[in-house]
């Protein structure tokens, strides 16, 4: 059994086994290197070599400059890389996605079908999309310096490794311990990109995933080379939707979402600290704001002001992970809940897990118990931190009430039992002692993941309420406050009895607070308390804790950083979380910027609403004040709309994508029922999609091999292979044929770790872009975890957000989003000099819910959730479903499709061009009305036209008629506008169950709804 230190060395080797610039130097490896160019003092490994130099030698040279590792450790890591039989080299092959697996069959004898001069990076989901990468200009004979010059930036790669060493020396981190490894795991890719180096493909013949996707996947699959029985572990939090929707204030909603993220994170970071960051497959820890904050607080913070190199690293983190937002430094936690309710872990053999997690017994049940206990432990730490803070701040009315209520004996179990439950599913590769460190079969990951998902689906058939874990419901007898019937239900969750019952009447409220606090209270402070604890509210213990978490978000540090919270860590500053009334007041705040107003001095404030930070310094007190008192209460501003926009987003078929299913490629043509046995004669469509993927995945002459094999032309295939390989040609062709049939017989793509690693890291890029978009549009992010998003925006900004979000996810970025820029090809984003894949062929569905500030937030959350979940399944347009936006205003709900093609039934560029066309058309009409170039009466004309809305007018006649209506209602006689560019779009019919409406009806009704939501009452 290996020591943990030995395993960490192997993991370092996994991350370093290919130099990150590998694709750009492969051409140079075919030529002799000038001997005099090798005789440089800066070369430590290459200096002893002559002739040709391979990419492994370049990796060894780079490793030799990591001086924070002992020389013996560096040498051992290099040895792992060179040893063909080392588990690192075996893991290299097992990490690769299925398409690259085919190349491993062909070039077992050596390097075949070389592709050096036409280096491209393909989108790993849609390999038809690619970016051409710049290559170096060195020629034979090769100067050794060529191996270390980035082709794009011309930066020296060795200098980066010097730089990394200096960072670790400044941090006093050395050796091959878990701490050192985790910091390296986090910084490696980040620093490469931040310093301007290019990112190429892991394999130039099948360039479908990046070098970093491959390196990180190799480190993950390495866990299955240690021990006998190995594990794939899935976590899933139960009761998420019910808990989050039980929110009366936006502060509650933020706290609910953050609690979920923080509890899951606490489990992950405890395992990461003991086994290494590569254990976590999903969510990715690369460019992860939670992991970034953890690294910052535990390793970088204390050195930031004393070490220039550390200050620069922190600036990179702020720039590339937090979009230049320093809130994470001010409050010690990432400002948004981005850890999803679900996680996937890849764990080594049980003996290793038992040793490193200090389990009592070598049984998978003890892994389950460990995870569950960490979930509960996180909750206990959080509640105790709140109570400790409250005990030191009894001069604050809220905290005095909180402390006294939480001291009631009958509710102590609420401190122990979280308001959420955790489901843990474990699948394993069985083995006996003779199988110690046995190499897993290449299909093992596929089998275990599919088994994991199957077990999750079975487990979800039964639902358990978190309230069932409570033993005493008679605590209501000790409630603070009066009830005419003896008890009251909580007005937030509506499930449990309240422990705090606040009077509605102002005088009774004041007397009630005075009685609890035991002293006279100032009216001004009482008004502040009413904003937090509204008169008439009734709170159960769980919902009171939720409210407290929203008051002092800094207590989440205890989970995010996984260390005890010191009292001085909570600064005496206000942490401002807006209300929905603040978002509805956006136009008012904009108008007040230009008015002469005096603003009283306010105490230091950290705002989680970024709009506050853009506001004039001398007027910020206006935002801190309660809008419901200023202009939505007794004194009403009749020019102001009381509506705001709640926006939900959910990626379509993400679960299916992680299973390798083809539903994302053919959404609506097939759905999940296809994989449940309801084929509907669509097998050929699916097989053609798989063939299309394989056909486009390869590059160079190897692409011809795959093309011929897919067409069944084996003899021609053998002729091509014969030019490269002389032996066992028939065996090789048989292997390729069998593997292709393996995919086709399953009707899905076979899974490899790099598939999951690529998707998981891509989702992090999306959440970074979407949080930036929301902030730039003056909205407020509630959560952006996994593939989901929930945000609150001003009414007039919601449409723009959805339009930009949907395009950005497909890799179509018209304006730079933070540091993310449009690449030369759709389907990618450019970050500095690195091209990174996005989700060009996976749909995304949205709900824009325009709500009145007085409408209960709980009902809006529930209704918007149901609209999205049911709408994605029930609404169809043409042959398709999903990839829609549902716009709700009062009793009206309308639907617009976000794409009108499917990527694998047409040319993919035609599909990409259709993305967002409906929103583009809606925006143009909206702008014409707002600019008073087009009369609102056009809306009435369209909606009241029976022939138009029954779909009786079609094709060119429809374009002519709509153009006529626009012309008839124009206010600007110079206006020229035609529907001709949207001819295909406007022919669509939107169907839901037995109801049917034309797209035109939905379009103009949506326009009416947006204008209605903007209108004052």
mmCIF file with all atom_site columns, N, CA and C in Angstrom, residues 816-846:
data_model
loop_
_atom_site.group_PDB
_atom_site.id
_atom_site.type_symbol
_atom_site.label_atom_id
_atom_site.label_alt_id
_atom_site.label_comp_id
_atom_site.label_asym_id
_atom_site.label_entity_id
_atom_site.label_seq_id
_atom_site.pdbx_PDB_ins_code
_atom_site.Cartn_x
_atom_site.Cartn_y
_atom_site.Cartn_z
_atom_site.occupancy
_atom_site.B_iso_or_equiv
_atom_site.pdbx_formal_charge
_atom_site.auth_seq_id
_atom_site.auth_comp_id
_atom_site.auth_asym_id
_atom_site.auth_atom_id
_atom_site.pdbx_PDB_model_num
ATOM 1  N N  . UNK A 1 816 ? -17.530 42.071 -25.353 1.00 0.00 ? 816 UNK A N  1
ATOM 2  C CA . UNK A 1 816 ? -16.706 41.376 -24.365 1.00 0.00 ? 816 UNK A CA 1
ATOM 3  C C  . UNK A 1 816 ? -17.447 41.275 -23.032 1.00 0.00 ? 816 UNK A C  1
ATOM 4  N N  . UNK A 1 817 ? -17.399 40.104 -22.411 1.00 0.00 ? 817 UNK A N  1
ATOM 5  C CA . UNK A 1 817 ? -18.033 39.893 -21.104 1.00 0.00 ? 817 UNK A CA 1
ATOM 6  C C  . UNK A 1 817 ? -16.919 39.717 -20.087 1.00 0.00 ? 817 UNK A C  1
ATOM 7  N N  . UNK A 1 818 ? -16.609 40.765 -19.341 1.00 0.00 ? 818 UNK A N  1
ATOM 8  C CA . UNK A 1 818 ? -15.466 40.710 -18.449 1.00 0.00 ? 818 UNK A CA 1
ATOM 9  C C  . UNK A 1 818 ? -14.210 40.496 -19.275 1.00 0.00 ? 818 UNK A C  1
ATOM 10 N N  . UNK A 1 819 ? -13.476 39.425 -18.964 1.00 0.00 ? 819 UNK A N  1
ATOM 11 C CA . UNK A 1 819 ? -12.261 39.098 -19.721 1.00 0.00 ? 819 UNK A CA 1
ATOM 12 C C  . UNK A 1 819 ? -12.536 38.139 -20.874 1.00 0.00 ? 819 UNK A C  1
ATOM 13 N N  . UNK A 1 820 ? -13.776 37.709 -21.016 1.00 0.00 ? 820 UNK A N  1
ATOM 14 C CA . UNK A 1 820 ? -14.123 36.747 -22.069 1.00 0.00 ? 820 UNK A CA 1
ATOM 15 C C  . UNK A 1 820 ? -14.476 37.481 -23.357 1.00 0.00 ? 820 UNK A C  1
ATOM 16 N N  . UNK A 1 821 ? -13.808 37.081 -24.440 1.00 0.00 ? 821 UNK A N  1
ATOM 17 C CA . UNK A 1 821 ? -14.022 37.740 -25.727 1.00 0.00 ? 821 UNK A CA 1
ATOM 18 C C  . UNK A 1 821 ? -14.415 36.713 -26.782 1.00 0.00 ? 821 UNK A C  1
ATOM 19 N N  . UNK A 1 822 ? -15.008 37.201 -27.874 1.00 0.00 ? 822 UNK A N  1
ATOM 20 C CA . UNK A 1 822 ? -15.394 36.320 -28.979 1.00 0.00 ? 822 UNK A CA 1
ATOM 21 C C  . UNK A 1 822 ? -14.156 35.740 -29.659 1.00 0.00 ? 822 UNK A C  1
ATOM 22 N N  . UNK A 1 823 ? -14.195 34.443 -29.885 1.00 0.00 ? 823 UNK A N  1
ATOM 23 C CA . UNK A 1 823 ? -13.123 33.782 -30.626 1.00 0.00 ? 823 UNK A CA 1
ATOM 24 C C  . UNK A 1 823 ? -13.384 33.924 -32.121 1.00 0.00 ? 823 UNK A C  1
ATOM 25 N N  . UNK A 1 824 ? -12.424 33.429 -32.919 1.00 0.00 ? 824 UNK A N  1
ATOM 26 C CA . UNK A 1 824 ? -12.579 33.514 -34.373 1.00 0.00 ? 824 UNK A CA 1
ATOM 27 C C  . UNK A 1 824 ? -13.678 32.582 -34.879 1.00 0.00 ? 824 UNK A C  1
ATOM 28 N N  . UNK A 1 825 ? -14.072 31.627 -34.073 1.00 0.00 ? 825 UNK A N  1
ATOM 29 C CA . UNK A 1 825 ? -15.133 30.696 -34.459 1.00 0.00 ? 825 UNK A CA 1
ATOM 30 C C  . UNK A 1 825 ? -16.208 30.673 -33.388 1.00 0.00 ? 825 UNK A C  1
ATOM 31 N N  . UNK A 1 826 ? -17.449 30.478 -33.817 1.00 0.00 ? 826 UNK A N  1
ATOM 32 C CA . UNK A 1 826 ? -18.524 30.281 -32.852 1.00 0.00 ? 826 UNK A CA 1
ATOM 33 C C  . UNK A 1 826 ? -18.273 28.978 -32.095 1.00 0.00 ? 826 UNK A C  1
ATOM 34 N N  . UNK A 1 827 ? -18.805 28.908 -30.881 1.00 0.00 ? 827 UNK A N  1
ATOM 35 C CA . UNK A 1 827 ? -18.606 27.707 -30.078 1.00 0.00 ? 827 UNK A CA 1
ATOM 36 C C  . UNK A 1 827 ? -17.441 27.812 -29.126 1.00 0.00 ? 827 UNK A C  1
ATOM 37 N N  . UNK A 1 828 ? -16.699 28.919 -29.193 1.00 0.00 ? 828 UNK A N  1
ATOM 38 C CA . UNK A 1 828 ? -15.542 29.115 -28.333 1.00 0.00 ? 828 UNK A CA 1
ATOM 39 C C  . UNK A 1 828 ? -15.597 30.502 -27.702 1.00 0.00 ? 828 UNK A C  1
ATOM 40 N N  . UNK A 1 829 ? -14.815 30.646 -26.649 1.00 0.00 ? 829 UNK A N  1
ATOM 41 C CA . UNK A 1 829 ? -14.600 31.949 -26.054 1.00 0.00 ? 829 UNK A CA 1
ATOM 42 C C  . UNK A 1 829 ? -13.094 32.125 -25.928 1.00 0.00 ? 829 UNK A C  1
ATOM 43 N N  . UNK A 1 830 ? -12.639 33.341 -26.000 1.00 0.00 ? 830 UNK A N  1
ATOM 44 C CA . UNK A 1 830 ? -11.211 33.608 -25.877 1.00 0.00 ? 830 UNK A CA 1
ATOM 45 C C  . UNK A 1 830 ? -10.937 34.284 -24.540 1.00 0.00 ? 830 UNK A C  1
ATOM 46 N N  . UNK A 1 831 ? -10.046 33.693 -23.771 1.00 0.00 ? 831 UNK A N  1
ATOM 47 C CA . UNK A 1 831 ? -9.639  34.248 -22.481 1.00 0.00 ? 831 UNK A CA 1
ATOM 48 C C  . UNK A 1 831 ? -8.147  34.509 -22.561 1.00 0.00 ? 831 UNK A C  1
ATOM 49 N N  . UNK A 1 832 ? -7.789  35.787 -22.656 1.00 0.00 ? 832 UNK A N  1
ATOM 50 C CA . UNK A 1 832 ? -6.412  36.164 -22.942 1.00 0.00 ? 832 UNK A CA 1
ATOM 51 C C  . UNK A 1 832 ? -6.027  35.534 -24.289 1.00 0.00 ? 832 UNK A C  1
ATOM 52 N N  . UNK A 1 833 ? -5.034  34.648 -24.341 1.00 0.00 ? 833 UNK A N  1
ATOM 53 C CA . UNK A 1 833 ? -4.670  34.014 -25.614 1.00 0.00 ? 833 UNK A CA 1
ATOM 54 C C  . UNK A 1 833 ? -5.155  32.577 -25.708 1.00 0.00 ? 833 UNK A C  1
ATOM 55 N N  . UNK A 1 834 ? -6.022  32.175 -24.788 1.00 0.00 ? 834 UNK A N  1
ATOM 56 C CA . UNK A 1 834 ? -6.503  30.791 -24.752 1.00 0.00 ? 834 UNK A CA 1
ATOM 57 C C  . UNK A 1 834 ? -7.898  30.702 -25.356 1.00 0.00 ? 834 UNK A C  1
ATOM 58 N N  . UNK A 1 835 ? -8.107  29.691 -26.214 1.00 0.00 ? 835 UNK A N  1
ATOM 59 C CA . UNK A 1 835 ? -9.429  29.397 -26.763 1.00 0.00 ? 835 UNK A CA 1
ATOM 60 C C  . UNK A 1 835 ? -10.051 28.267 -25.946 1.00 0.00 ? 835 UNK A C  1
ATOM 61 N N  . UNK A 1 836 ? -11.286 28.492 -25.498 1.00 0.00 ? 836 UNK A N  1
ATOM 62 C CA . UNK A 1 836 ? -11.948 27.536 -24.610 1.00 0.00 ? 836 UNK A CA 1
ATOM 63 C C  . UNK A 1 836 ? -13.332 27.193 -25.155 1.00 0.00 ? 836 UNK A C  1
ATOM 64 N N  . UNK A 1 837 ? -13.680 25.920 -25.103 1.00 0.00 ? 837 UNK A N  1
ATOM 65 C CA . UNK A 1 837 ? -14.971 25.471 -25.636 1.00 0.00 ? 837 UNK A CA 1
ATOM 66 C C  . UNK A 1 837 ? -16.135 25.949 -24.781 1.00 0.00 ? 837 UNK A C  1
ATOM 67 N N  . UNK A 1 838 ? -17.268 26.216 -25.461 1.00 0.00 ? 838 UNK A N  1
ATOM 68 C CA . UNK A 1 838 ? -18.521 26.499 -24.770 1.00 0.00 ? 838 UNK A CA 1
ATOM 69 C C  . UNK A 1 838 ? -19.564 25.492 -25.225 1.00 0.00 ? 838 UNK A C  1
ATOM 70 N N  . UNK A 1 839 ? -20.856 25.833 -25.087 1.00 0.00 ? 839 UNK A N  1
ATOM 71 C CA . UNK A 1 839 ? -21.947 24.884 -25.342 1.00 0.00 ? 839 UNK A CA 1
ATOM 72 C C  . UNK A 1 839 ? -22.733 25.254 -26.603 1.00 0.00 ? 839 UNK A C  1
ATOM 73 N N  . UNK A 1 840 ? -22.164 25.125 -27.780 1.00 0.00 ? 840 UNK A N  1
ATOM 74 C CA . UNK A 1 840 ? -22.846 25.622 -28.973 1.00 0.00 ? 840 UNK A CA 1
ATOM 75 C C  . UNK A 1 840 ? -24.093 24.845 -29.369 1.00 0.00 ? 840 UNK A C  1
ATOM 76 N N  . UNK A 1 841 ? -24.195 23.559 -28.978 1.00 0.00 ? 841 UNK A N  1
ATOM 77 C CA . UNK A 1 841 ? -25.328 22.778 -29.478 1.00 0.00 ? 841 UNK A CA 1
ATOM 78 C C  . UNK A 1 841 ? -26.319 22.359 -28.408 1.00 0.00 ? 841 UNK A C  1
ATOM 79 N N  . UNK A 1 842 ? -26.098 22.797 -27.189 1.00 0.00 ? 842 UNK A N  1
ATOM 80 C CA . UNK A 1 842 ? -27.012 22.450 -26.105 1.00 0.00 ? 842 UNK A CA 1
ATOM 81 C C  . UNK A 1 842 ? -27.945 23.635 -25.853 1.00 0.00 ? 842 UNK A C  1
ATOM 82 N N  . UNK A 1 843 ? -29.232 23.365 -25.839 1.00 0.00 ? 843 UNK A N  1
ATOM 83 C CA . UNK A 1 843 ? -30.202 24.430 -25.633 1.00 0.00 ? 843 UNK A CA 1
ATOM 84 C C  . UNK A 1 843 ? -30.203 24.932 -24.191 1.00 0.00 ? 843 UNK A C  1
ATOM 85 N N  . UNK A 1 844 ? -30.837 26.065 -23.988 1.00 0.00 ? 844 UNK A N  1
ATOM 86 C CA . UNK A 1 844 ? -30.981 26.628 -22.636 1.00 0.00 ? 844 UNK A CA 1
ATOM 87 C C  . UNK A 1 844 ? -32.340 27.303 -22.574 1.00 0.00 ? 844 UNK A C  1
ATOM 88 N N  . UNK A 1 845 ? -33.085 26.991 -21.553 1.00 0.00 ? 845 UNK A N  1
ATOM 89 C CA . UNK A 1 845 ? -34.438 27.544 -21.421 1.00 0.00 ? 845 UNK A CA 1
ATOM 90 C C  . UNK A 1 845 ? -34.503 28.531 -20.262 1.00 0.00 ? 845 UNK A C  1
ATOM 91 N N  . UNK A 1 846 ? -35.358 29.537 -20.419 1.00 0.00 ? 846 UNK A N  1
ATOM 92 C CA . UNK A 1 846 ? -35.448 30.643 -19.456 1.00 0.00 ? 846 UNK A CA 1
ATOM 93 C C  . UNK A 1 846 ? -36.898 30.936 -19.113 1.00 0.00 ? 846 UNK A C  1
#
